[in-house]
Amino acid sequence: MDSLETKVADAILERATDIITIDGREYPIGPPTAGTLILVSELVADMPDIADNPENIYHEVLRIARDVSVLGRIVATLILGAKRIKEQRKVVAQVSVERKRWSWRKFYKVSMMTTEPIEMLEIDYLAARLLDEVTNETLLRIVAKRLGMLQVKDFFELTTFLSVANRLKATREVETASGE
């Protein structure tokens, strides 16, 4: 079992605790940080409102599915971690691009699909790969495992403690009628 000092050092240095492979690329998963939890919280705020007990779950899923593309970025953030995202690492990826050519002699459009290497942010690449390559069940398992590792309870206790301390501090002195 690791000592407390080793765990703290691993968290500060964001040493990988696990590795996940997606689309042939390996992503080291760092230890939990408050920064990662804060980034995930910002992204979750962009999720659409979903009915708690819909009459028809299929209709509800189809209604909101187009607005849930942020899900890929949420899972990518949980995998990469705040520090790695803030570094704005870039990757070179092969992306399919549609080329359109016009022929004025015949007045018709010819479309061709080509793949070109482009440079993009690592989080954008990973988010797209997660949505395109990973099953919903696997996404759920990744989110559940990472949220369990993020020590949400500890973060809640810390923020609650600081919130209470903030409410307890004196905001201003009021003079009473007796002059005290």
Short mmCIF file of C-alpha atoms in Angstrom, two decimals:
data_model
loop_
_atom_site.label_atom_id
_atom_site.label_comp_id
_atom_site.label_asym_id
_atom_site.label_seq_id
_atom_site.Cartn_x
_atom_site.Cartn_y
_atom_site.Cartn_z
CA MET A 1 0.00 0.00 0.00
CA ASP A 2 1.31 3.44 -0.93
CA SER A 3 2.12 5.93 1.77
CA LEU A 4 0.23 9.22 2.02
CA GLU A 5 3.33 11.05 0.77
CA THR A 6 3.46 8.86 -2.36
CA LYS A 7 -0.23 9.47 -3.07
CA VAL A 8 0.21 13.24 -2.66
CA ALA A 9 3.28 13.24 -4.92
CA ASP A 10 1.42 11.21 -7.56
CA ALA A 11 -1.50 13.65 -7.44
CA ILE A 12 0.72 16.74 -7.66
CA LEU A 13 2.78 15.33 -10.52
CA GLU A 14 -0.34 13.82 -12.12
CA ARG A 15 1.34 10.47 -12.61
CA ALA A 16 -0.70 7.97 -14.54
CA THR A 17 -2.65 5.48 -12.48
CA ASP A 18 -4.13 3.61 -15.44
CA ILE A 19 -4.01 3.54 -19.25
CA ILE A 20 -6.93 3.47 -21.66
CA THR A 21 -6.54 2.71 -25.37
CA ILE A 22 -8.93 4.33 -27.82
CA ASP A 23 -8.58 4.11 -31.59
CA GLY A 24 -5.05 2.72 -31.28
CA ARG A 25 -3.75 5.54 -29.06
CA GLU A 26 -2.90 5.08 -25.41
CA TYR A 27 -4.02 7.71 -22.91
CA PRO A 28 -2.55 7.64 -19.41
CA ILE A 29 -5.20 8.41 -16.81
CA GLY A 30 -3.86 10.65 -14.09
CA PRO A 31 -4.92 10.76 -10.47
CA PRO A 32 -7.95 12.83 -9.51
CA THR A 33 -7.62 16.58 -9.15
CA ALA A 34 -10.02 19.35 -8.21
CA GLY A 35 -9.23 21.01 -11.55
CA THR A 36 -10.54 18.00 -13.47
CA LEU A 37 -13.72 17.94 -11.39
CA ILE A 38 -14.24 21.67 -12.00
CA LEU A 39 -13.81 21.27 -15.78
CA VAL A 40 -16.26 18.37 -15.81
CA SER A 41 -18.75 20.43 -13.80
CA GLU A 42 -18.56 23.23 -16.38
CA LEU A 43 -19.26 20.77 -19.18
CA VAL A 44 -22.12 19.05 -17.36
CA ALA A 45 -23.80 22.47 -17.09
CA ASP A 46 -24.05 22.41 -20.92
CA MET A 47 -26.09 19.20 -20.90
CA PRO A 48 -29.77 19.59 -21.85
CA ASP A 49 -32.57 19.09 -19.33
CA ILE A 50 -33.71 15.48 -19.30
CA ALA A 51 -37.06 14.38 -17.89
CA ASP A 52 -36.76 12.38 -14.67
CA ASN A 53 -39.52 9.88 -15.47
CA PRO A 54 -40.40 10.17 -19.14
CA GLU A 55 -43.45 8.34 -20.45
CA ASN A 56 -41.38 6.89 -23.27
CA ILE A 57 -37.64 6.62 -22.72
CA TYR A 58 -36.95 6.18 -26.45
CA HIS A 59 -38.72 9.42 -27.34
CA GLU A 60 -36.83 11.26 -24.61
CA VAL A 61 -33.46 9.90 -25.76
CA LEU A 62 -34.16 10.78 -29.38
CA ARG A 63 -35.36 14.25 -28.35
CA ILE A 64 -32.17 15.16 -26.48
CA ALA A 65 -29.54 13.10 -28.32
CA ARG A 66 -28.54 15.88 -30.73
CA ASP A 67 -27.77 18.17 -27.79
CA VAL A 68 -25.61 15.68 -25.90
CA SER A 69 -22.49 15.84 -28.05
CA VAL A 70 -20.83 17.46 -25.01
CA LEU A 71 -20.78 13.94 -23.57
CA GLY A 72 -17.67 13.11 -25.62
CA ARG A 73 -15.85 16.12 -24.20
CA ILE A 74 -16.93 15.19 -20.64
CA VAL A 75 -15.50 11.68 -20.95
CA ALA A 76 -12.36 13.02 -22.68
CA THR A 77 -11.87 15.46 -19.78
CA LEU A 78 -12.21 12.64 -17.26
CA ILE A 79 -9.57 10.65 -19.16
CA LEU A 80 -7.04 13.40 -19.90
CA GLY A 81 -7.34 15.47 -16.73
CA ALA A 82 -7.25 19.25 -16.28
CA LYS A 83 -3.48 19.65 -16.43
CA ARG A 84 -3.12 17.86 -19.75
CA ILE A 85 -6.08 19.73 -21.27
CA LYS A 86 -4.68 23.10 -20.20
CA GLU A 87 -1.40 22.23 -21.93
CA GLN A 88 -3.43 22.28 -25.17
CA ARG A 89 -1.60 19.33 -26.66
CA LYS A 90 -2.14 18.79 -30.35
CA VAL A 91 -2.36 15.60 -32.38
CA VAL A 92 -2.21 14.97 -36.10
CA ALA A 93 -5.27 13.06 -37.23
CA GLN A 94 -6.60 11.77 -40.53
CA VAL A 95 -9.94 13.46 -41.14
CA SER A 96 -12.35 12.81 -43.98
CA VAL A 97 -13.05 15.95 -45.96
CA GLU A 98 -15.61 16.34 -48.72
CA ARG A 99 -14.25 18.08 -51.81
CA LYS A 100 -16.70 19.66 -54.22
CA ARG A 101 -15.88 20.37 -57.81
CA TRP A 102 -18.04 22.19 -60.27
CA SER A 103 -18.03 21.59 -63.96
CA TRP A 104 -19.37 24.62 -65.76
CA ARG A 105 -19.67 22.78 -69.04
CA LYS A 106 -22.17 20.29 -67.70
CA PHE A 107 -23.48 22.28 -64.71
CA TYR A 108 -23.24 19.52 -62.12
CA LYS A 109 -21.42 19.05 -58.86
CA VAL A 110 -18.95 16.22 -58.22
CA SER A 111 -18.24 15.31 -54.59
CA MET A 112 -15.25 13.28 -53.49
CA MET A 113 -14.24 12.16 -50.01
CA THR A 114 -10.55 12.41 -49.21
CA THR A 115 -8.61 12.00 -46.01
CA GLU A 116 -6.18 14.67 -45.02
CA PRO A 117 -3.92 14.93 -42.00
CA ILE A 118 -4.81 17.93 -39.85
CA GLU A 119 -3.56 19.18 -36.52
CA MET A 120 -6.18 19.43 -33.79
CA LEU A 121 -6.40 19.67 -30.01
CA GLU A 122 -6.04 16.35 -28.25
CA ILE A 123 -9.29 16.79 -26.32
CA ASP A 124 -11.25 17.47 -29.52
CA TYR A 125 -9.75 14.42 -31.21
CA LEU A 126 -10.41 12.16 -28.21
CA ALA A 127 -13.97 13.46 -27.75
CA ALA A 128 -14.78 12.71 -31.40
CA ARG A 129 -13.21 9.24 -31.21
CA LEU A 130 -15.13 8.43 -28.03
CA LEU A 131 -18.45 9.33 -29.64
CA ASP A 132 -17.65 7.50 -32.88
CA GLU A 133 -15.78 4.40 -31.66
CA VAL A 134 -16.90 3.58 -28.11
CA THR A 135 -20.19 1.95 -27.12
CA ASN A 136 -22.61 3.64 -24.73
CA GLU A 137 -22.02 0.90 -22.16
CA THR A 138 -18.26 1.54 -22.23
CA LEU A 139 -18.78 5.31 -21.93
CA LEU A 140 -20.95 4.70 -18.87
CA ARG A 141 -18.30 2.46 -17.30
CA ILE A 142 -15.54 5.03 -17.96
CA VAL A 143 -17.57 7.85 -16.41
CA ALA A 144 -18.59 5.76 -13.38
CA LYS A 145 -15.03 4.55 -12.76
CA ARG A 146 -13.47 8.00 -13.16
CA LEU A 147 -16.07 9.74 -11.00
CA GLY A 148 -15.38 7.13 -8.33
CA MET A 149 -11.68 7.96 -8.58
CA LEU A 150 -12.25 11.74 -8.44
CA GLN A 151 -12.94 11.62 -4.72
CA VAL A 152 -16.17 13.60 -5.15
CA LYS A 153 -17.05 13.12 -1.47
CA ASP A 154 -13.76 14.71 -0.38
CA PHE A 155 -14.28 17.62 -2.79
CA PHE A 156 -17.84 18.08 -1.46
CA GLU A 157 -16.63 18.08 2.15
CA LEU A 158 -13.90 20.62 1.33
CA THR A 159 -16.24 22.99 -0.50
CA THR A 160 -18.94 22.63 2.15
CA PHE A 161 -16.43 23.35 4.93
CA LEU A 162 -15.17 26.46 3.14
CA SER A 163 -18.71 27.61 2.38
CA VAL A 164 -19.70 27.34 6.04
CA ALA A 165 -16.52 29.12 7.10
CA ASN A 166 -17.37 31.91 4.67
CA ARG A 167 -20.86 32.30 6.15
CA LEU A 168 -19.49 32.39 9.71
CA LYS A 169 -17.00 35.20 9.17
CA ALA A 170 -17.99 38.65 10.38
CA THR A 171 -19.05 40.82 7.48
CA ARG A 172 -19.16 44.16 9.28
CA GLU A 173 -19.34 45.58 12.77
CA VAL A 174 -22.60 47.10 13.86
CA GLU A 175 -22.76 49.67 16.64
CA THR A 176 -25.43 48.94 19.20
CA ALA A 177 -27.59 51.47 21.07
CA SER A 178 -25.46 51.10 24.20
CA GLY A 179 -22.37 52.12 22.22
CA GLU A 180 -20.65 48.75 22.38
#
